[in-house]
XYZ file of C-alpha atoms in Angstrom:
661
model
C 48.928 -63.851 28.321
C 46.928 -67.066 27.794
C 47.824 -70.039 29.970
C 50.269 -72.494 28.500
C 50.723 -76.189 29.250
C 54.155 -77.457 30.272
C 55.699 -80.258 28.269
C 58.818 -82.358 28.654
C 61.658 -80.524 30.341
C 65.297 -81.577 29.991
C 67.111 -79.575 32.678
C 70.877 -79.205 32.583
C 73.016 -81.049 35.076
C 73.055 -77.982 37.314
C 69.257 -77.801 37.600
C 69.326 -78.988 41.211
C 71.692 -76.137 41.947
C 69.191 -73.769 40.463
C 66.566 -74.939 42.928
C 68.964 -74.860 45.916
C 69.846 -71.243 45.193
C 66.197 -70.218 44.872
C 65.998 -68.380 48.209
C 63.261 -66.340 49.833
C 65.339 -63.206 49.428
C 65.728 -63.720 45.701
C 61.990 -64.361 45.370
C 61.246 -61.162 47.293
C 63.530 -59.246 44.978
C 61.806 -60.672 41.924
C 58.354 -59.791 43.258
C 59.329 -56.277 44.336
C 60.783 -55.627 40.913
C 57.468 -56.404 39.264
C 55.681 -53.967 41.590
C 57.803 -50.930 40.750
C 55.909 -48.028 39.221
C 56.161 -47.905 35.441
C 55.546 -45.185 32.869
C 52.190 -44.831 31.166
C 51.671 -47.832 28.903
C 50.496 -47.078 25.382
C 50.766 -50.740 24.284
C 48.999 -53.575 26.053
C 52.151 -55.724 25.857
C 55.253 -56.434 23.811
C 55.934 -59.744 22.024
C 59.408 -60.446 20.694
C 60.662 -63.041 18.220
C 64.279 -63.423 17.238
C 67.697 -64.703 18.180
C 70.411 -63.900 20.710
C 70.267 -60.169 19.964
C 66.815 -60.149 21.594
C 67.006 -63.120 24.009
C 66.278 -61.801 27.513
C 67.202 -64.965 29.396
C 65.907 -68.267 28.025
C 69.054 -70.123 29.151
C 70.256 -70.479 32.756
C 73.413 -68.746 33.897
C 75.341 -71.807 35.070
C 78.133 -69.645 36.494
C 76.004 -67.757 39.017
C 73.122 -70.228 39.273
C 70.010 -69.310 41.224
C 67.516 -67.217 39.304
C 70.163 -65.767 37.042
C 69.817 -66.108 33.287
C 72.263 -66.019 30.419
C 72.082 -63.042 28.089
C 74.266 -62.441 25.091
C 76.132 -59.359 26.236
C 78.716 -58.536 28.899
C 78.261 -59.037 32.608
C 77.806 -55.997 34.829
C 80.638 -54.420 36.768
C 82.605 -53.920 38.804
C 84.506 -57.128 38.009
C 82.468 -58.227 34.915
C 82.974 -61.915 35.827
C 80.884 -62.730 38.902
C 77.825 -60.562 38.383
C 74.660 -60.851 36.341
C 74.545 -60.165 32.640
C 73.470 -56.727 31.528
C 70.206 -56.100 29.721
C 69.820 -56.556 25.985
C 68.235 -53.924 23.769
C 64.752 -55.447 23.765
C 64.627 -55.392 27.566
C 65.687 -51.762 27.600
C 63.073 -50.908 24.985
C 60.332 -52.669 26.932
C 61.307 -50.809 30.092
C 61.076 -47.478 28.249
C 57.534 -48.441 27.257
C 56.551 -49.440 30.787
C 56.441 -53.106 29.802
C 58.484 -56.245 30.471
C 60.346 -58.534 28.076
C 60.578 -61.680 30.193
C 61.558 -64.965 28.494
C 58.729 -67.126 27.202
C 60.188 -70.586 27.675
C 62.767 -70.354 30.448
C 63.511 -73.514 32.390
C 64.369 -71.349 35.393
C 60.965 -69.686 35.323
C 59.335 -73.104 35.146
C 61.297 -74.501 38.086
C 60.707 -71.374 40.173
C 56.995 -71.282 39.367
C 57.145 -67.911 37.623
C 54.747 -66.986 34.854
C 56.155 -67.206 31.366
C 56.904 -63.975 29.584
C 56.349 -62.660 26.083
C 59.893 -62.746 24.681
C 60.139 -65.765 22.365
C 63.626 -64.881 21.113
C 66.182 -67.638 21.744
C 69.931 -67.475 21.334
C 71.035 -69.594 18.384
C 67.729 -69.431 16.519
C 67.822 -69.443 12.740
C 65.081 -67.714 10.785
C 63.298 -71.058 10.355
C 63.185 -71.464 14.145
C 62.007 -67.874 14.573
C 59.129 -68.570 12.201
C 58.291 -71.739 14.143
C 58.227 -69.788 17.415
C 55.415 -67.732 15.904
C 53.368 -70.346 14.070
C 54.139 -73.934 15.112
C 52.991 -76.375 17.743
C 56.017 -77.027 19.973
C 57.604 -74.143 18.058
C 59.077 -72.358 21.075
C 62.032 -74.604 21.810
C 64.999 -73.666 23.976
C 67.826 -75.793 22.625
C 71.547 -75.357 23.167
C 72.840 -74.012 19.824
C 75.615 -75.490 17.660
C 79.128 -74.692 18.808
C 78.211 -74.668 22.502
C 78.811 -77.374 25.081
C 75.845 -79.737 25.022
C 74.730 -78.538 21.598
C 71.357 -79.969 20.630
C 70.159 -80.483 24.202
C 66.553 -79.328 24.532
C 65.876 -77.546 27.814
C 62.187 -76.805 27.362
C 59.484 -76.828 24.682
C 56.260 -74.812 24.389
C 53.879 -73.935 21.596
C 54.612 -71.040 19.302
C 52.860 -67.774 20.066
C 49.930 -68.051 17.665
C 49.291 -71.670 18.639
C 49.179 -70.680 22.315
C 46.647 -67.914 21.598
C 44.400 -69.942 19.331
C 45.586 -68.111 16.236
C 44.891 -64.520 17.270
C 47.360 -61.722 17.962
C 46.609 -58.911 20.395
C 45.959 -55.870 18.152
C 46.941 -53.449 20.919
C 50.365 -54.989 21.526
C 53.724 -54.134 19.989
C 55.510 -56.923 18.094
C 59.254 -57.046 17.452
C 60.989 -59.369 14.973
C 64.691 -59.750 14.210
C 66.966 -62.515 12.965
C 69.232 -63.896 10.287
C 72.646 -63.826 11.913
C 72.636 -67.499 12.837
C 71.743 -68.447 9.274
C 75.217 -67.157 8.417
C 77.002 -68.530 11.478
C 75.442 -71.992 11.104
C 76.015 -72.254 7.356
C 72.389 -71.915 6.264
C 73.132 -68.909 4.048
C 75.818 -69.682 1.491
C 74.471 -68.003 -1.645
C 72.071 -65.289 -2.783
C 69.332 -67.877 -3.173
C 69.685 -69.124 0.400
C 69.853 -65.536 1.658
C 66.524 -64.818 -0.041
C 65.021 -67.990 1.437
C 66.111 -67.083 4.969
C 64.755 -63.564 4.596
C 61.517 -65.178 3.470
C 61.265 -67.037 6.776
C 61.493 -63.793 8.710
C 58.980 -62.102 6.416
C 56.617 -65.057 6.813
C 56.726 -64.586 10.588
C 55.753 -60.940 10.149
C 52.992 -61.846 7.702
C 51.602 -64.474 10.079
C 51.432 -61.953 12.910
C 49.723 -59.417 10.663
C 47.203 -61.971 9.425
C 46.397 -62.904 13.030
C 45.564 -59.307 13.969
C 48.833 -57.618 14.915
C 48.723 -53.947 13.917
C 52.188 -52.654 14.890
C 55.254 -54.752 14.070
C 58.822 -53.537 14.449
C 61.248 -55.349 12.134
C 65.007 -54.997 12.368
C 67.110 -55.583 9.308
C 70.116 -57.869 9.708
C 73.258 -56.166 11.029
C 76.313 -56.532 8.819
C 77.737 -59.844 10.020
C 80.810 -59.205 7.874
C 81.634 -56.158 10.001
C 81.744 -58.064 13.290
C 84.870 -59.540 14.894
C 83.684 -63.012 13.836
C 83.141 -61.853 10.278
C 86.422 -59.978 10.108
C 88.387 -62.937 11.472
C 87.557 -64.911 8.309
C 89.659 -62.544 6.214
C 88.859 -59.535 4.074
C 87.542 -61.483 1.088
C 85.211 -63.670 3.138
C 84.021 -60.669 5.177
C 83.191 -58.776 1.990
C 81.269 -61.766 0.662
C 79.326 -62.051 3.902
C 78.479 -58.352 3.809
C 77.231 -58.719 0.242
C 74.924 -61.582 1.237
C 73.662 -59.538 4.192
C 72.660 -56.931 1.623
C 70.812 -59.574 -0.395
C 69.037 -60.770 2.759
C 67.946 -57.253 3.736
C 66.795 -56.371 0.221
C 64.709 -59.537 0.031
C 63.227 -58.865 3.463
C 62.275 -55.339 2.429
C 60.664 -56.538 -0.784
C 58.411 -58.934 1.129
C 57.542 -56.381 3.802
C 56.561 -53.849 1.140
C 53.477 -55.950 0.409
C 52.190 -55.058 3.886
C 52.488 -51.309 3.306
C 49.188 -49.648 4.116
C 47.780 -52.751 5.823
C 49.629 -52.706 9.150
C 52.228 -50.511 10.801
C 55.593 -52.068 9.955
C 58.392 -50.113 11.623
C 61.707 -50.759 9.888
C 64.948 -50.544 11.881
C 68.132 -49.860 9.913
C 70.643 -51.486 12.257
C 73.221 -51.581 9.470
C 72.930 -47.825 9.119
C 72.985 -46.985 12.810
C 76.080 -49.119 13.426
C 77.776 -47.442 10.457
C 77.141 -44.084 12.133
C 78.666 -45.383 15.355
C 81.752 -46.699 13.588
C 82.172 -43.434 11.690
C 82.447 -41.476 14.945
C 83.122 -43.891 17.825
C 84.350 -41.327 20.365
C 81.071 -39.449 20.062
C 79.302 -42.540 21.399
C 81.836 -43.142 24.166
C 83.744 -45.910 22.361
C 87.496 -46.134 22.015
C 88.883 -44.513 18.902
C 92.317 -46.115 19.172
C 91.270 -49.716 18.414
C 89.505 -51.310 15.395
C 86.042 -51.803 16.912
C 84.893 -54.324 14.293
C 87.846 -56.637 15.026
C 88.050 -56.636 18.824
C 85.753 -57.509 21.704
C 85.477 -57.503 25.471
C 85.394 -61.157 26.541
C 86.136 -63.680 23.789
C 89.040 -64.741 21.609
C 88.995 -61.239 20.117
C 89.766 -59.762 23.550
C 93.099 -58.238 22.561
C 92.849 -54.632 23.781
C 93.483 -52.942 27.145
C 89.723 -52.393 27.401
C 88.930 -56.111 27.363
C 88.150 -58.349 30.314
C 91.215 -58.460 32.561
C 92.922 -55.693 30.578
C 94.803 -52.763 32.028
C 91.909 -50.390 31.232
C 89.047 -52.894 31.508
C 85.851 -51.221 30.309
C 83.173 -52.849 28.109
C 81.641 -49.441 27.405
C 84.709 -48.617 25.311
C 84.018 -51.525 22.957
C 81.116 -52.174 20.606
C 81.261 -55.990 20.790
C 81.274 -58.247 23.823
C 82.253 -61.291 21.747
C 82.503 -62.127 18.078
C 78.973 -61.001 17.176
C 77.067 -59.620 20.172
C 77.114 -55.972 21.313
C 78.243 -54.846 24.730
C 75.676 -53.209 26.988
C 76.793 -49.862 25.548
C 75.889 -51.118 22.080
C 72.627 -52.571 23.398
C 71.686 -49.160 24.801
C 72.232 -47.512 21.416
C 70.050 -50.110 19.682
C 67.308 -49.688 22.297
C 67.383 -45.903 22.036
C 67.230 -46.178 18.262
C 64.169 -48.426 18.370
C 62.455 -46.189 20.917
C 63.099 -43.112 18.757
C 61.438 -44.807 15.794
C 58.380 -45.555 17.934
C 58.210 -42.048 19.376
C 58.791 -40.138 16.131
C 55.210 -40.120 14.737
C 53.875 -38.812 18.037
C 56.464 -36.049 18.303
C 56.069 -34.962 14.683
C 52.297 -35.256 15.000
C 52.354 -32.282 17.368
C 53.397 -29.925 14.549
C 49.910 -29.194 13.108
C 48.867 -27.973 16.556
C 51.274 -25.076 16.053
C 49.168 -23.974 13.086
C 45.777 -24.373 14.746
C 47.180 -22.673 17.832
C 48.381 -19.671 15.816
C 44.999 -19.314 14.122
C 43.045 -19.722 17.358
C 45.243 -17.161 19.121
C 44.650 -14.683 16.312
C 40.890 -15.265 16.527
C 40.930 -14.595 20.264
C 42.777 -11.290 19.855
C 40.437 -10.074 17.133
C 37.454 -11.094 19.228
C 38.645 -8.671 21.901
C 38.893 -5.888 19.313
C 35.315 -6.591 18.193
C 33.818 -6.160 21.669
C 31.137 -3.443 21.826
C 32.955 -1.544 24.542
C 36.033 -1.128 22.347
C 34.144 0.829 19.673
C 33.581 4.577 19.385
C 30.130 5.128 20.928
C 29.337 7.952 18.553
C 27.207 6.010 16.092
C 28.505 6.043 12.577
C 31.622 8.029 13.427
C 35.266 7.085 13.567
C 37.593 4.792 11.705
C 39.694 3.009 14.295
C 43.162 1.639 13.583
C 44.710 -0.693 16.091
C 47.871 -2.571 16.902
C 47.862 -5.586 19.181
C 50.430 -7.987 20.594
C 49.715 -11.236 22.387
C 51.521 -14.158 23.961
C 50.316 -17.407 25.449
C 51.966 -20.426 26.959
C 51.256 -23.641 28.735
C 52.092 -27.282 29.168
C 50.471 -30.338 27.728
C 50.824 -34.068 27.442
C 49.084 -36.943 25.815
C 49.371 -40.706 25.815
C 51.163 -41.886 22.690
C 52.755 -45.067 21.411
C 55.922 -44.211 23.297
C 54.160 -43.343 26.533
C 53.356 -39.933 27.915
C 54.604 -37.189 25.563
C 54.816 -33.846 27.389
C 55.658 -30.452 25.970
C 55.783 -26.743 26.749
C 53.990 -24.519 24.265
C 54.278 -20.842 23.427
C 52.394 -18.628 20.975
C 53.416 -15.051 20.140
C 51.859 -12.570 17.758
C 51.774 -8.914 16.750
C 49.351 -7.406 14.289
C 47.689 -4.297 12.936
C 44.190 -3.703 11.648
C 41.492 -1.208 10.864
C 37.920 -1.127 12.170
C 35.291 0.627 10.037
C 31.801 1.789 11.068
C 29.223 -0.155 9.050
C 25.953 1.094 10.566
C 22.871 0.203 8.548
C 19.100 -0.034 8.768
C 19.376 -3.100 10.983
C 21.429 -1.339 13.614
C 24.969 -0.535 14.606
C 27.672 -2.533 12.869
C 31.416 -2.482 12.454
C 34.022 -4.583 10.725
C 37.473 -4.550 9.239
C 40.655 -6.317 8.235
C 43.856 -7.245 10.052
C 47.195 -8.917 9.474
C 49.447 -10.385 12.140
C 52.861 -11.981 12.410
C 52.730 -15.262 14.322
C 55.459 -17.299 15.980
C 54.956 -20.488 17.928
C 57.032 -23.314 19.349
C 56.751 -26.578 21.223
C 59.594 -27.733 23.456
C 59.028 -31.478 23.831
C 60.229 -33.403 26.870
C 62.552 -35.526 24.733
C 64.480 -32.428 23.590
C 62.697 -31.950 20.275
C 61.858 -28.404 19.202
C 59.040 -27.599 16.786
C 58.713 -24.025 15.515
C 56.311 -22.042 13.336
C 56.631 -18.621 11.755
C 54.120 -16.981 9.449
C 51.327 -14.533 8.842
C 47.590 -14.570 9.498
C 45.205 -12.466 7.394
C 41.728 -11.792 8.785
C 38.314 -10.329 7.976
C 35.824 -9.616 10.749
C 32.465 -7.934 11.377
C 29.798 -7.439 14.042
C 26.126 -6.526 13.602
C 23.676 -5.439 16.300
C 20.116 -6.683 15.727
C 18.207 -5.121 18.572
C 19.253 -7.011 21.675
C 21.052 -9.628 19.601
C 24.654 -9.271 18.572
C 26.151 -11.341 15.767
C 29.839 -11.401 14.932
C 32.105 -13.400 12.651
C 35.859 -13.698 12.136
C 37.556 -15.495 9.237
C 41.324 -15.967 9.022
C 43.856 -17.534 6.687
C 47.381 -18.438 7.780
C 50.536 -19.008 5.735
C 53.263 -20.714 7.769
C 56.852 -21.951 7.644
C 57.824 -24.837 9.917
C 61.227 -25.740 11.376
C 60.921 -29.139 13.028
C 63.883 -30.529 14.970
C 63.429 -34.022 16.406
C 65.898 -35.047 19.098
C 67.076 -38.653 19.242
C 69.138 -40.046 22.120
C 71.622 -42.772 21.119
C 73.462 -44.036 24.161
C 75.959 -41.377 25.184
C 75.353 -39.465 21.960
C 72.358 -38.009 20.181
C 71.149 -36.798 16.823
C 68.978 -33.887 15.734
C 66.766 -34.656 12.752
C 65.753 -31.453 11.006
C 62.792 -30.875 8.747
C 61.735 -27.693 6.978
C 58.376 -27.378 5.287
C 55.444 -25.102 4.521
C 51.856 -25.140 5.628
C 48.692 -23.126 5.770
C 45.341 -23.111 7.477
C 42.092 -21.295 8.033
C 39.760 -20.507 10.875
C 36.165 -19.267 10.904
C 34.166 -18.301 13.980
C 30.556 -17.236 14.462
C 29.176 -15.863 17.716
C 25.697 -14.883 18.904
C 24.904 -12.993 22.106
C 21.787 -11.511 23.721
C 22.119 -8.183 25.481
C 20.466 -8.008 28.914
C 21.206 -4.336 29.552
C 19.571 -1.283 28.016
C 20.788 0.014 24.682
C 21.989 3.301 26.208
C 23.806 1.652 29.124
C 27.586 1.718 29.445
C 27.373 -1.985 30.183
C 26.889 -4.717 27.614
C 26.112 -7.851 29.617
C 25.085 -10.888 27.625
C 25.036 -14.670 27.489
C 26.552 -16.021 24.290
C 27.193 -19.104 22.198
C 30.000 -19.524 19.670
C 31.326 -22.008 17.139
C 34.836 -22.075 15.681
C 36.233 -24.269 12.904
C 40.016 -24.323 12.455
C 42.133 -26.437 10.116
C 45.880 -26.650 9.671
C 47.775 -28.390 6.851
C 51.496 -29.191 6.618
C 53.255 -30.309 3.448
C 55.275 -33.527 3.558
C 59.043 -33.394 3.932
C 62.159 -35.502 4.509
C 64.338 -35.088 7.577
C 68.097 -34.590 7.466
C 70.795 -35.128 10.063
C 71.227 -38.904 10.286
C 70.937 -41.422 7.470
C 69.736 -44.196 9.774
C 67.216 -42.006 11.621
C 65.851 -39.682 8.934
C 62.166 -40.095 8.164
C 59.983 -39.269 5.194
C 56.976 -37.481 6.709
C 53.667 -37.425 4.838
C 51.310 -34.447 4.534
C 49.485 -33.704 7.773
C 46.065 -32.186 8.459
C 44.510 -31.261 11.788
C 40.932 -30.087 12.310
C 39.910 -28.338 15.530
C 36.196 -27.623 15.942
C 34.824 -26.290 19.179
C 31.634 -24.808 20.645
C 31.354 -22.457 23.600
C 28.635 -21.094 25.847
C 29.263 -18.376 28.361
C 28.556 -14.948 29.773
C 30.221 -11.636 28.967
C 30.388 -8.323 30.823
C 31.626 -5.302 28.853
C 31.821 -1.683 30.055
C 32.500 0.974 27.452
C 35.013 3.696 28.217
C 33.649 6.404 30.478
C 35.512 8.628 32.892
C 38.712 7.471 31.257
C 38.427 3.701 31.603
C 36.517 0.633 30.536
C 36.702 -3.082 31.243
C 35.428 -6.474 30.208
C 35.260 -10.018 31.564
C 34.088 -13.306 30.128
C 33.530 -16.843 31.389
C 32.926 -19.705 28.966
C 32.583 -23.471 28.944
C 33.896 -25.071 25.775
C 33.890 -28.486 24.159
C 36.074 -29.779 21.345
C 34.106 -31.720 18.767
C 36.851 -33.601 16.932
C 38.625 -36.821 17.764
C 42.132 -36.818 19.164
C 44.827 -35.513 16.829
C 46.473 -38.009 14.496
C 50.140 -38.808 14.777
C 52.267 -38.253 11.688
C 52.555 -40.946 9.018
C 56.247 -41.628 8.452
C 58.581 -44.071 6.754
C 62.303 -44.596 7.271
C 64.159 -42.791 4.478
C 66.888 -45.454 4.263
C 64.325 -48.312 4.200
C 61.223 -46.665 2.723
C 59.177 -49.776 2.012
C 56.667 -49.299 4.828
C 54.815 -46.348 6.312
C 53.625 -46.342 9.893
C 52.048 -44.087 12.444
C 51.482 -44.180 16.178
C 48.281 -44.083 18.159
C 46.307 -40.838 18.149
C 47.578 -38.121 20.481
C 45.217 -38.357 23.439
C 44.606 -34.836 24.780
C 42.892 -36.159 27.896
C 39.645 -34.166 27.950
C 37.456 -32.584 25.282
C 36.164 -30.001 27.767
C 37.674 -26.729 28.906
C 36.880 -23.594 30.885
C 37.980 -20.195 29.639
C 38.206 -16.975 31.641
C 39.183 -13.661 30.034
C 39.373 -10.128 31.354
C 40.747 -6.773 30.307
C 41.127 -3.085 31.047
C 40.822 -0.148 28.654
C 42.277 3.290 29.304
C 41.471 6.487 27.439
C 44.535 8.375 26.183
C 43.432 11.819 25.118
C 40.282 12.140 23.016
C 40.906 9.495 20.357
C 43.497 7.024 21.644
C 42.995 3.951 23.803
C 45.294 1.483 25.573
C 44.040 -2.032 26.152
C 45.463 -4.688 28.500
C 44.009 -8.188 28.621
C 44.678 -11.617 30.090
C 43.024 -14.990 30.160
C 43.334 -18.630 31.041
C 41.999 -21.836 29.504
C 42.023 -24.906 31.700
C 40.632 -28.332 32.482
C 43.317 -30.981 32.716
C 45.859 -28.678 31.064
C 46.483 -24.960 31.556
C 47.158 -22.284 28.946
C 47.583 -18.657 29.995
C 47.540 -15.661 27.677
C 48.145 -11.953 27.810
C 47.788 -9.131 25.327
C 48.351 -5.426 24.962
C 46.759 -3.195 22.345
C 46.691 0.411 21.221
C 44.128 2.058 18.970
C 43.408 5.463 17.517
C 40.093 6.653 16.170
C 40.018 9.180 13.344
């Protein structure tokens, strides 16, 4: 992050205590924490702008002192009074991404000599202050909010983010914006018109980031303030009015954000919807079902249940709210998981087209084995051969995505039948035919998602001998059904988002080899080159299973082009057996696969996608081998196996039976 000058600091009365408690041991702990190994980072950094829901520690914790910071959630156990505050959702999200969400303008960090962080969210901020923290000189101001002791006292001031960077935003970073609650609590929003104006401030912050170069911006809608303990305490009529104005705010925010659709990735978060799901089934998320969760809290005036601080069954994880408006750490975890799922979704769903290209490529490989010279009847011009073949392959893979490293286990299965016809002509021996196969494939993703394909592949194929040259071609068309289940963790609970759709694809391969052995030899040994073009298309669909999580997924297309060069050894059946082996070096010609383009079904104003799915290497080595056994005069059994590897490994096996008439 660019260096930032330090301006006037107005420390609280306990600032000297902060310095006294700054010990070598606490410094060592802070340093060691920053050196811990982190997951693969797909974003260069994370920048956050908002209010207390995102504040990771701008204010000092005057109870514990030292390097401890105030966060707007419950303290950690076991006593929940004399320990540090738990993490808020933005910290948890950053950790999942292998990043940090340290406060940007903390007086503690300044006194301790720590570098400032990238989290500009400050407890008490209205939307006007959030906008200033993005765009204004001296816009990042940590000031004690109204209603607190010392309200109005400024602890530290720094420039807003875009001022500190000279007006540019890191295009490789993730940006997060939330706010609006304090506009209600501080009396800024009192009517539909003021709700629209406040939403405009938040939208202006997003627009400023986009104009400065930000490409991925996560925007949370405003939670229903009327359904919090503070909102409920005002009475049913007032709570209903507040909820209605929250709706106006969110609608106005969405209308402004819609103008950015197609220009930048705006990731909408439906916090109203996700909290409604929690309240509809609290026990599923680990919360108490015997208390009104929107009216009670853990450690404020609404602490009136046995689960509250000092209660007979003290447990903040049983309650959604820590105080009148802020979630407990259990609620923070749900919000973090929800945000992470929205980031990860395009990458997970973007794997689906690989099921189609994989099915087509597997079919091409099997038919290539049936086309080998040694598999044909050596009596020129005689014999129609029918065959049945089954194959299976599996492996593991991963790729760097917007949510980090996305790993998966893959499996392809197929069974087919075909007929091979002699097509000898004036140019030389030739054969060709048709085949149809049933294909099944699935990906089991590390996050619990399961992507499945079922369908048929129809193929035409032929091979022509031209003296020492051999030319063969295979063309296939696939018709597929997809069942795509995306798993989403939400605190102690989870959701499965299901999508069903159709797709198709085609694959065409051409191969040229040069025979080194004599025409009458049992052996066909030859160097070869090959080119294959495969495409897979999936129709768009809408997920079901959770109103707040369901996505509208656009059409997807994946192209897989590859070239190979290698050497083949093929022995025709004699004395009851035959065999073949092949070694090839291959290179993929296309860019990394695209992630899926999605938009939140409940807030469909903006589409977004993640970074491309990085497969690691474009190169691969392939080794295949097989054994043929004569069964009587006209029947043959074929067993084959192979492996494709470089930085990932895929193994395959097949068994085939044929009969020549």
